[in-house]
Coordinates of C-alpha atoms and ligand atoms in Angstrom, one line a residue:
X1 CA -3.6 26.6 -17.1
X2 CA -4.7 28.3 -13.7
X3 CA -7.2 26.6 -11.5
X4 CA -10.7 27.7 -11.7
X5 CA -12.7 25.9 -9.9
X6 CA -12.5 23.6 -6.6
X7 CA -15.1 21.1 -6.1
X8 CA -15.6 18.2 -3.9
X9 CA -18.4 15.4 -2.9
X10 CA -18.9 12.1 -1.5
X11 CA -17.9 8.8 -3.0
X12 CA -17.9 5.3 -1.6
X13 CA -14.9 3.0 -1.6
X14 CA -14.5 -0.3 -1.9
X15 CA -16.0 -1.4 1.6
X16 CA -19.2 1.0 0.8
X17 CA -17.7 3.7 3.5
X18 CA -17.7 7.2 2.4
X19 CA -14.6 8.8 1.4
X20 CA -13.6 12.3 -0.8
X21 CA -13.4 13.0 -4.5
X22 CA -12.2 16.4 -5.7
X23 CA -13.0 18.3 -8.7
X24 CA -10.8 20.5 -10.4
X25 CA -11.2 22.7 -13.3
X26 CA -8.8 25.3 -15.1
X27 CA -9.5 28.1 -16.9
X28 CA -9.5 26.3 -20.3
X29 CA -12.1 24.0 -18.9
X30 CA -9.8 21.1 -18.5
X31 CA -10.5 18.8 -15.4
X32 CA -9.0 16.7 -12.6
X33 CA -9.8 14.2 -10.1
X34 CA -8.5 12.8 -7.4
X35 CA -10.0 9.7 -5.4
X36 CA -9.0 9.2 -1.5
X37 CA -8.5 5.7 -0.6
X38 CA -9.2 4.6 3.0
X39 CA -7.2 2.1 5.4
X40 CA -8.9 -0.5 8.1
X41 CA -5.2 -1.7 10.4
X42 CA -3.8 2.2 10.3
X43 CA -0.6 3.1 11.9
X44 CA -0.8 5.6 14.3
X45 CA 1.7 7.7 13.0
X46 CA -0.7 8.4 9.7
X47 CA -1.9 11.5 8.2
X48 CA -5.1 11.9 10.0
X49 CA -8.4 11.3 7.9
X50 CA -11.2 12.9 9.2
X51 CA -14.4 11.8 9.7
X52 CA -17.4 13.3 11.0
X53 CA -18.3 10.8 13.5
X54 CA -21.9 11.9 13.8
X55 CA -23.6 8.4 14.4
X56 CA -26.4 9.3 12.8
X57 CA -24.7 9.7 9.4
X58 CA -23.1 7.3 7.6
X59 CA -22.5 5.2 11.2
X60 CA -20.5 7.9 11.9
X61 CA -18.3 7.3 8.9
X62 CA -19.3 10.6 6.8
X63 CA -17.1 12.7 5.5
X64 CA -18.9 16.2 5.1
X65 CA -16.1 18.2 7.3
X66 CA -13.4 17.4 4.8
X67 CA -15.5 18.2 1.5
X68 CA -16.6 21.9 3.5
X69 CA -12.5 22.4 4.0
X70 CA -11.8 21.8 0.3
X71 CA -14.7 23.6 -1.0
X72 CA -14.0 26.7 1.3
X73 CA -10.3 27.4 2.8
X74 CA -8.6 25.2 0.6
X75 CA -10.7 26.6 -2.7
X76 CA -9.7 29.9 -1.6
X77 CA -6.3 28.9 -1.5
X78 CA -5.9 26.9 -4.9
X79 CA -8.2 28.9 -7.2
X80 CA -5.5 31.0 -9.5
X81 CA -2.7 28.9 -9.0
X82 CA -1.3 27.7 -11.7
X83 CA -1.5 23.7 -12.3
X84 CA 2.0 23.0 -13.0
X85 CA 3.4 24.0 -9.7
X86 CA 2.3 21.1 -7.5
X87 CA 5.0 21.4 -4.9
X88 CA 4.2 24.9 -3.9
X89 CA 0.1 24.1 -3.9
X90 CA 0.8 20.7 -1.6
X91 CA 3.2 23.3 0.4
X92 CA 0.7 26.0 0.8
X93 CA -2.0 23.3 1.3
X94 CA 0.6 22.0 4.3
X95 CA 1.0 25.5 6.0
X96 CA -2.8 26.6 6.0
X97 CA -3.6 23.3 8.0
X98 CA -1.0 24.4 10.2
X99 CA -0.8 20.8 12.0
X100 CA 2.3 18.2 12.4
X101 CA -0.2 15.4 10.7
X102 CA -3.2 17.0 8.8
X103 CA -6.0 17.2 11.2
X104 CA -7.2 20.2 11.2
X105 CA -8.5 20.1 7.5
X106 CA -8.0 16.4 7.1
X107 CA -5.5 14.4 5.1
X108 CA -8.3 13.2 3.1
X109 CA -9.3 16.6 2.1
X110 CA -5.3 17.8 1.2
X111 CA -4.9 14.6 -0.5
X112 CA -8.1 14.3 -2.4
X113 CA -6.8 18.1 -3.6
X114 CA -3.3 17.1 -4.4
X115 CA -4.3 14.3 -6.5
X116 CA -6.8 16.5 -8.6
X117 CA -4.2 19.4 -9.6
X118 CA -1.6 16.5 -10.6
X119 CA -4.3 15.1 -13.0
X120 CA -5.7 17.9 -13.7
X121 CA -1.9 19.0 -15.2
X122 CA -1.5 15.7 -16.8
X123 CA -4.7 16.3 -18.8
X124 CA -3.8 19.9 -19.5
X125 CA -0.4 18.6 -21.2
X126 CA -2.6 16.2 -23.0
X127 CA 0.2 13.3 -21.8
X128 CA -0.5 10.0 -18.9
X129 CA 0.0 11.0 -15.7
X130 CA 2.8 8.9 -15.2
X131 CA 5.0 10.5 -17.9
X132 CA 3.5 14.2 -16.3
X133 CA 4.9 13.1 -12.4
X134 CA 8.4 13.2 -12.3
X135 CA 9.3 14.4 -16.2
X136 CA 8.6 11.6 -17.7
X137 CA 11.8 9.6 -16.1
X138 CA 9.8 6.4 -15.0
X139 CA 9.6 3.6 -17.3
X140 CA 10.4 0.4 -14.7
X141 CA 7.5 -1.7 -14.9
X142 CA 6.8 -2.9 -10.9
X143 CA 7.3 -6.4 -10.2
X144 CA 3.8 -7.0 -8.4
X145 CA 3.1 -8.6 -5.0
X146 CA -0.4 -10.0 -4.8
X147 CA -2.6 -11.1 -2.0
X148 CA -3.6 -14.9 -2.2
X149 CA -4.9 -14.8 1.3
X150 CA -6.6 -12.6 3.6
X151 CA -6.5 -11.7 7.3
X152 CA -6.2 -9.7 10.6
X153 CA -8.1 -6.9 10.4
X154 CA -9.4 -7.3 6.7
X155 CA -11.3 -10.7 7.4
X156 CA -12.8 -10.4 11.2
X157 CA -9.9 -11.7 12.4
X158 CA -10.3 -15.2 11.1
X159 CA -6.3 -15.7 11.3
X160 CA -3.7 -13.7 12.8
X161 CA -1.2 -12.5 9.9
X162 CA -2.8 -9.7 7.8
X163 CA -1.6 -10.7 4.2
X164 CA -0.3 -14.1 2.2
X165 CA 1.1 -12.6 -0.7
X166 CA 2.6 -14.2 -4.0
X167 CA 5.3 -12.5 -5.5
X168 CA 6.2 -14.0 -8.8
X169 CA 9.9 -14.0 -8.7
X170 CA 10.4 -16.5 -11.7
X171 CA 8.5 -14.5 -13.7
X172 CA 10.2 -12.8 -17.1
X173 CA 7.7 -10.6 -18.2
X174 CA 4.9 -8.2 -16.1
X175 CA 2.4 -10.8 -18.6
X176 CA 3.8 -13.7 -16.8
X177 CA 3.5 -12.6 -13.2
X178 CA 0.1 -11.9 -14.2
X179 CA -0.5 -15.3 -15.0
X180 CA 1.2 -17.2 -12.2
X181 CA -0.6 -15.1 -9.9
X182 CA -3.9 -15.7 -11.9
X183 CA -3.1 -19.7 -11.9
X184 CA -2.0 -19.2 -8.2
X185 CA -5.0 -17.6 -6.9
X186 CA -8.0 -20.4 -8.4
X187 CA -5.5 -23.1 -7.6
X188 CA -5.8 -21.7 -4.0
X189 CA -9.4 -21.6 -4.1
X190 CA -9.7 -25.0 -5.3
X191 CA -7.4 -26.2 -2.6
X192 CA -9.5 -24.4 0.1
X193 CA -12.8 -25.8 -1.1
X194 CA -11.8 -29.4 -1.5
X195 CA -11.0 -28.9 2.2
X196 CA -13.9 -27.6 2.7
X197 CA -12.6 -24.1 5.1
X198 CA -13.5 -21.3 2.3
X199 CA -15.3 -18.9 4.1
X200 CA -15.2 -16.0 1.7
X201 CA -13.3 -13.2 0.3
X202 CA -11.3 -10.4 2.5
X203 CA -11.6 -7.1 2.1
X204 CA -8.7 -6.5 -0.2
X205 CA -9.8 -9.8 -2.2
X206 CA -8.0 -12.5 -1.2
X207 CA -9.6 -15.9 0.1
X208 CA -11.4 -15.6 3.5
X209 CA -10.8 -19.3 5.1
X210 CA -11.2 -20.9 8.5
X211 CA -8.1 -21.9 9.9
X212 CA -7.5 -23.3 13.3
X213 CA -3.2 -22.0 13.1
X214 CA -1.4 -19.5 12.2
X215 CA 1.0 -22.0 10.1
X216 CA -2.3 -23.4 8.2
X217 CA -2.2 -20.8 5.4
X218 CA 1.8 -21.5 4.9
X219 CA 0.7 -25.4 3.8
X220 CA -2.9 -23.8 2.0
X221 CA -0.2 -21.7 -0.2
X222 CA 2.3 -24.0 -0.5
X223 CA -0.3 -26.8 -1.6
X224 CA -1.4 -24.4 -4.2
X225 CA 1.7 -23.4 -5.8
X226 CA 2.2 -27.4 -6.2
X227 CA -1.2 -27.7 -7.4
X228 CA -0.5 -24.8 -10.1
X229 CA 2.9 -26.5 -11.6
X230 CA 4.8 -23.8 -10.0
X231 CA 8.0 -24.5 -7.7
X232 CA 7.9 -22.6 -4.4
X233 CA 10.7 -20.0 -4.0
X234 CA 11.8 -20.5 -7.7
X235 CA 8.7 -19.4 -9.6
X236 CA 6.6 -17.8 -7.0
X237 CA 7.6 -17.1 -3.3
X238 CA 6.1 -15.9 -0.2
X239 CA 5.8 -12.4 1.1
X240 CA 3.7 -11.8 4.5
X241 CA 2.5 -8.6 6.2
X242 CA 2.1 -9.5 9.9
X243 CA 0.6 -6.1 10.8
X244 CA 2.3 -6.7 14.2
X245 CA 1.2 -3.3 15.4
X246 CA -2.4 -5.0 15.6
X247 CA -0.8 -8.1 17.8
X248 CA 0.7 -6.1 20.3
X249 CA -0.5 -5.1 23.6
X250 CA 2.8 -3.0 24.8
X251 CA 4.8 -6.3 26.3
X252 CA 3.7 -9.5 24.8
X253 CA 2.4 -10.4 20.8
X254 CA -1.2 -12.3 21.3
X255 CA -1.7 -14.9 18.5
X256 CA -5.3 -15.4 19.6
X257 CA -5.5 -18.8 17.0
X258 CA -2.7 -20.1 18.5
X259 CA -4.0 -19.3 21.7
X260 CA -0.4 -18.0 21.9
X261 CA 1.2 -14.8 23.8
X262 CA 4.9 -14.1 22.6
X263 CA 7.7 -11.7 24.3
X264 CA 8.7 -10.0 21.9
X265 CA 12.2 -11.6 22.3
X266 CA 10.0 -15.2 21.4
X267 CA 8.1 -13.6 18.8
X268 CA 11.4 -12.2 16.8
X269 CA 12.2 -15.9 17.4
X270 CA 8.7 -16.9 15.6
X271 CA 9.5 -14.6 12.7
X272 CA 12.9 -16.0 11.9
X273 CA 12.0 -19.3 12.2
X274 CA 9.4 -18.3 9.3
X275 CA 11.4 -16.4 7.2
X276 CA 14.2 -19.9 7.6
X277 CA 11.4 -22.9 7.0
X278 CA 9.5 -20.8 4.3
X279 CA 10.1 -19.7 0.6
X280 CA 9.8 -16.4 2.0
X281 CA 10.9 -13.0 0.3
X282 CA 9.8 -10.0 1.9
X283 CA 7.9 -9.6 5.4
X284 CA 5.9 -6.2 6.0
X285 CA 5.6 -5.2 9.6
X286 CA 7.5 -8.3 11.3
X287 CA 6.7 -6.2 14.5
X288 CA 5.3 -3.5 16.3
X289 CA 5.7 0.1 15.0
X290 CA 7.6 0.7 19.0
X291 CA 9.2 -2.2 18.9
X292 CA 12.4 -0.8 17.9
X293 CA 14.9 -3.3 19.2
X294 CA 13.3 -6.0 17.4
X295 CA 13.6 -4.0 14.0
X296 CA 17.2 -3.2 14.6
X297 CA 18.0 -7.0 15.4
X298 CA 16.0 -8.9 12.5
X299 CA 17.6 -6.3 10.0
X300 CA 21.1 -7.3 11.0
X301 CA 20.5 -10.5 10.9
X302 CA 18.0 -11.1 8.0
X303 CA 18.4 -7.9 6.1
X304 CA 20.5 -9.2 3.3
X305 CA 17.6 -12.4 3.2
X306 CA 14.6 -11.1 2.3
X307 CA 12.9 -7.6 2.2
X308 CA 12.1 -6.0 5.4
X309 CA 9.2 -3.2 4.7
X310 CA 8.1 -0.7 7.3
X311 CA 4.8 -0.1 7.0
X312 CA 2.8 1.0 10.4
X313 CA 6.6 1.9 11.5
X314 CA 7.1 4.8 8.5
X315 CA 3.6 5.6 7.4
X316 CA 5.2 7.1 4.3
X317 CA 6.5 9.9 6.7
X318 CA 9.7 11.5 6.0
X319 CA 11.1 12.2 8.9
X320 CA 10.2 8.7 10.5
X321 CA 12.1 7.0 6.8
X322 CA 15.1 9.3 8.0
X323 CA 15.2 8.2 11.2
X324 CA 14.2 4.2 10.3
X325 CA 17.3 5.1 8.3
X326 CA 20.1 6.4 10.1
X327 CA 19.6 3.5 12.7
X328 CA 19.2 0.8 10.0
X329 CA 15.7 -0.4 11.0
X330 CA 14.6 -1.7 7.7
X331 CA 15.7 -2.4 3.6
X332 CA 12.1 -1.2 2.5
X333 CA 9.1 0.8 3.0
X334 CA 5.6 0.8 2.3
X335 CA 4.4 4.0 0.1
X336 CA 0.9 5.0 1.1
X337 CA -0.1 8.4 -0.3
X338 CA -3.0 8.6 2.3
X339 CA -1.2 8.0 4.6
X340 CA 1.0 11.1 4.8
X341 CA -1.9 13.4 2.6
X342 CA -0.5 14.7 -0.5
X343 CA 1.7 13.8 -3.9
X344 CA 4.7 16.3 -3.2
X345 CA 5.3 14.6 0.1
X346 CA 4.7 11.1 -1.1
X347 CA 7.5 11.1 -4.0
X348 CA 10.1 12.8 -1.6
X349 CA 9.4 9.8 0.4
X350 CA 9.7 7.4 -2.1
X351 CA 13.3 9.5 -3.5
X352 CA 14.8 9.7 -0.1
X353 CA 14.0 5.4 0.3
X354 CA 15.6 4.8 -3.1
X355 CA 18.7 7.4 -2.0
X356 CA 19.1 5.1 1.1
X357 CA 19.9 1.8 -1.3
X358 CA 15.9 0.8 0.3
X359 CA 13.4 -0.4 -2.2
X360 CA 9.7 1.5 -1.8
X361 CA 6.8 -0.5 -2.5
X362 CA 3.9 1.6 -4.3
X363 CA 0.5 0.6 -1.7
X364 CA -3.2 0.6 -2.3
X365 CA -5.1 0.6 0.8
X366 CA -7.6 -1.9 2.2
X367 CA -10.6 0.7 1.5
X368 CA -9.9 1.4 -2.2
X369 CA -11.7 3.5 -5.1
X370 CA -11.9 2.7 -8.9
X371 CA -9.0 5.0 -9.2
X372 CA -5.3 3.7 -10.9
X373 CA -3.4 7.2 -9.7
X374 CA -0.9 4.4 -7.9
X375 CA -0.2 2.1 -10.9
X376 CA 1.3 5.9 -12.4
X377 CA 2.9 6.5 -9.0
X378 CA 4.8 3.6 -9.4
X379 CA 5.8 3.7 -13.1
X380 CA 6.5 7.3 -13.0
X381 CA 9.1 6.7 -9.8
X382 CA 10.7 3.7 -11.1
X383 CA 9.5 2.5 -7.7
X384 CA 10.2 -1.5 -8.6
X385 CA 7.3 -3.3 -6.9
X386 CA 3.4 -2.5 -6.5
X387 CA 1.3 -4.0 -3.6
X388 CA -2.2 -3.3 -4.3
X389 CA -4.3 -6.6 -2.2
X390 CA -6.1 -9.8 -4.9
X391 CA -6.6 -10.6 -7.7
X392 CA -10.3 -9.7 -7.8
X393 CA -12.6 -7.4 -7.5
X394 CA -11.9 -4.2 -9.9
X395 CA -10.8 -1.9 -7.2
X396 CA -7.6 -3.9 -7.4
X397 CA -7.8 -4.8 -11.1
X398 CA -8.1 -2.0 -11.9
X399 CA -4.4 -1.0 -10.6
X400 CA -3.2 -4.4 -12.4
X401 CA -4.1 -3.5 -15.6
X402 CA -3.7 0.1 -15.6
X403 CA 0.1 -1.4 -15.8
X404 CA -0.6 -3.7 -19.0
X405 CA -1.7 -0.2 -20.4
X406 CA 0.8 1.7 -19.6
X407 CA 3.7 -0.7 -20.8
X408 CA 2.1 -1.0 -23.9
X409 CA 2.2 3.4 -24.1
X410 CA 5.8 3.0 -22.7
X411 CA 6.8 0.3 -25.8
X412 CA 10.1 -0.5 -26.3
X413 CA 11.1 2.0 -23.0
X414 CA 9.5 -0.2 -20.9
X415 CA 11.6 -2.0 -18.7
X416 CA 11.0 -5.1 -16.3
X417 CA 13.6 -6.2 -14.0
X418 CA 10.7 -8.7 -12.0
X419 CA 13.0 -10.1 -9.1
X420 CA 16.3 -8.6 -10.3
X421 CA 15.0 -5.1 -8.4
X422 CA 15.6 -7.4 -5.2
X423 CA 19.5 -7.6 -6.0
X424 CA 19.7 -3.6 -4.5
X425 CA 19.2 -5.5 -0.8
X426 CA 19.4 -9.5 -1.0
X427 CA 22.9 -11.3 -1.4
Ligands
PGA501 P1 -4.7 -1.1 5.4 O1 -3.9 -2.4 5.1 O2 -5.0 -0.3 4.2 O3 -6.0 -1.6 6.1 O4 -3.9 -0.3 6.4 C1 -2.9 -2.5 4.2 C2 -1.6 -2.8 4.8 O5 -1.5 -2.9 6.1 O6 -0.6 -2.9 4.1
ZN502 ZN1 0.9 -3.3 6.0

């Protein structure tokens, strides 16, 4: 059960941009891999993934620097250690880059290692990975929140506000929030093409349109949900990530389709007014990852009305949760494992959230890989709710029904709460 052999090459991710795999073997011949996923609208507080930024390779996107660090100090570093002891590996892994966020060897490269030796043990106890992370204590099946419409970053800017998700909070069984969503998502598309502004699909799946305001895609959505027999906020309701870090300039919030610049006493105005007139849920980065005062403010006053999530503001990083908790910035946060580089340091995020009375919310990223590792994540944590972009294109499906799969291993230990896991934080 002692790691033999460290490999790694180049992959491609969802957006065809090159990113890490990792190869490990053990002695007995057993193997692991672990798949790096990539983001576009990055905090700047992540785990730094490097790239070579050679232009003539890859557009500068290659990733050859990171795969020499794995196959070299980091191989050197790994090979005889025994699988099981994933903590002291992602440690070691932690002191030989020596930096406070990864960039010497790369998050991508620590990651793309981490994620190997957890499913490399996995597969050398013969047992899912989400039964091998965490002792097998996870069996909550993760109420899902699912991209209906793209944005921001992920679609050229052709709106504002990143993501319109659909969180099916009517929905009894994991089955049934499949098939809102599913009803949800082509009811959308029908709406948009009888309107005639479907441009496309976004990066992370969801409908491309053309808009000409921000408050468009709340009547596209809300139009949909009628069109699908659903009732807004009863069966289905909305959650947003604004991405705010991306609208701010350091003073004002630029909605550029509004043709709108915001204070960011106006704009915390904008977002309430949102969260009051919508069927609205949760709201992902409502502002600026420095915008400090705002956080503080809209969590006394809407914390206990829908979920607040920290995305850009945390970047899965424990020391920024800590302090996001002890001045009560947030009731959530967004778990990226790339964005802080390694599994050991992700679930001691995700613990010290769920120790706060905060709800984690289990992330894919915008640049994502054939890879379910997260749907395990999630299961294995009793993490509550998964975020993973559409409902289309297999990079994402793949996440959804690595779930079905593992609630039908799980049986009669599975467990769905859908909505109730909200009770932890709403009134
Ligand atoms: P990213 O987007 O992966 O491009 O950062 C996802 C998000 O902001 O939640
Ligand atoms: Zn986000």
């Amino acid at each position: 059960m002692k790691i033999k052999q460290v490999d790694a090459y180049q992959i491609y991710d969802s957006r065809g941009y090159p990113t890490v795999e990792v190869e490990i073997t053990l002695e007995n011949g057993i193997k692991g891999h672990g798949l790096v996923p990539s983001g576009a609208s990055t905090g700047q507080f992540e785990a730094l993934e490097l790239r070579d930024n050679d232009k003539s390779k890859f557009r500068g996107k290659s990733v050859f620097k990171a795969l020499s660090h794995v196959k070299t100090e980091i191989a050197s570093l790994v090979i005889g250690e025994w699988v099981f002891d994933q903590h002291h590996i992602d440690r070691k892994m932690i002191e030989l880059d020596g930096t406070e966020n990864k960039s010497r060897l790369g998050a991508n490269a620590i990651l793309g290692v981490s994620m190997a030796v957890a499913n490399a043990a996995a597969n050398a106890k013969g047992i899912p990975l989400y039964e091998y992370l965490c002792e097998g204590k996870g069996n909550l099946i993760p109420l899902n929140e699912i991209q209906i419409l793209g944005g921001g970053a992920h679609a050229d800017w052709a709106n504002d506000i990143q993501d319109f998700l659909a969180i099916a909070v009517g929905a009894k069984t994991y089955e049934e929030t499949l098939e809102i969503t599913h009803n949800l998502y082509h009811a959308t598309g029908e709406v948009l093409k009888a309107k005639g502004k479907c441009v496309g699909i976004a990066d992370e799946g969801g409908w491309w349109p053309d808009y000409k305001t921000n408050e468009e895609p709340f009547e596209v959505f809300l139009e949909a949900v009628d069109k699908a027999g659903y009732v807004a906020g009863e069966d289905v309701a909305i959650s947003l990530d604004i991405a705010a870090s991306d609208l701010y300039d350091g003073t004002h919030y630029n909605l550029p389709l509004d043709k709108m610049s915001y204070t960011p006493d106006e704009f915390y105005h904008l977002m309430k007014s949102w969260c009051e007139k919508y069927p609205i849920i949760s709201i992902e980065d409502p502002f600026a990852d420095t915008d400090i005062a705002n956080w503080k403010r809209f969590k006394s006053e809407m914390g206990t009305k829908v979920q607040i999530i920290g995305d850009d503001l945390f970047t899965t990083n424990i020391k920024r949760i800590e302090q996001g908790i002890e001045q009560d910035l947030a009731n959530s946060v967004l778990i990226k494992l790339n964005q802080i580089g390694s599994v050991t340091e992700t679930i001691e995020a995700i613990r010290l959230t769920q120790k706060a009375g905060w709800l984690p919310v289990i992330s894919a990223r915008s640049g994502e890989t054939e890879d379910a590792f997260i749907a395990h994540l999630a299961v294995a944590t009793n993490a509550g709710q998964l975020k993973v972009g559409s409902f289309a294109r297999s990079e994402r499906m793949v996440k959804w029904n690595e779930i079905i799969r593992i609630q039908r291993q799980l049986g009669e230990h599975a467990n769905f709460i859908g909505a109730g896991i909200y009770n932890k934080i709403l009134d």
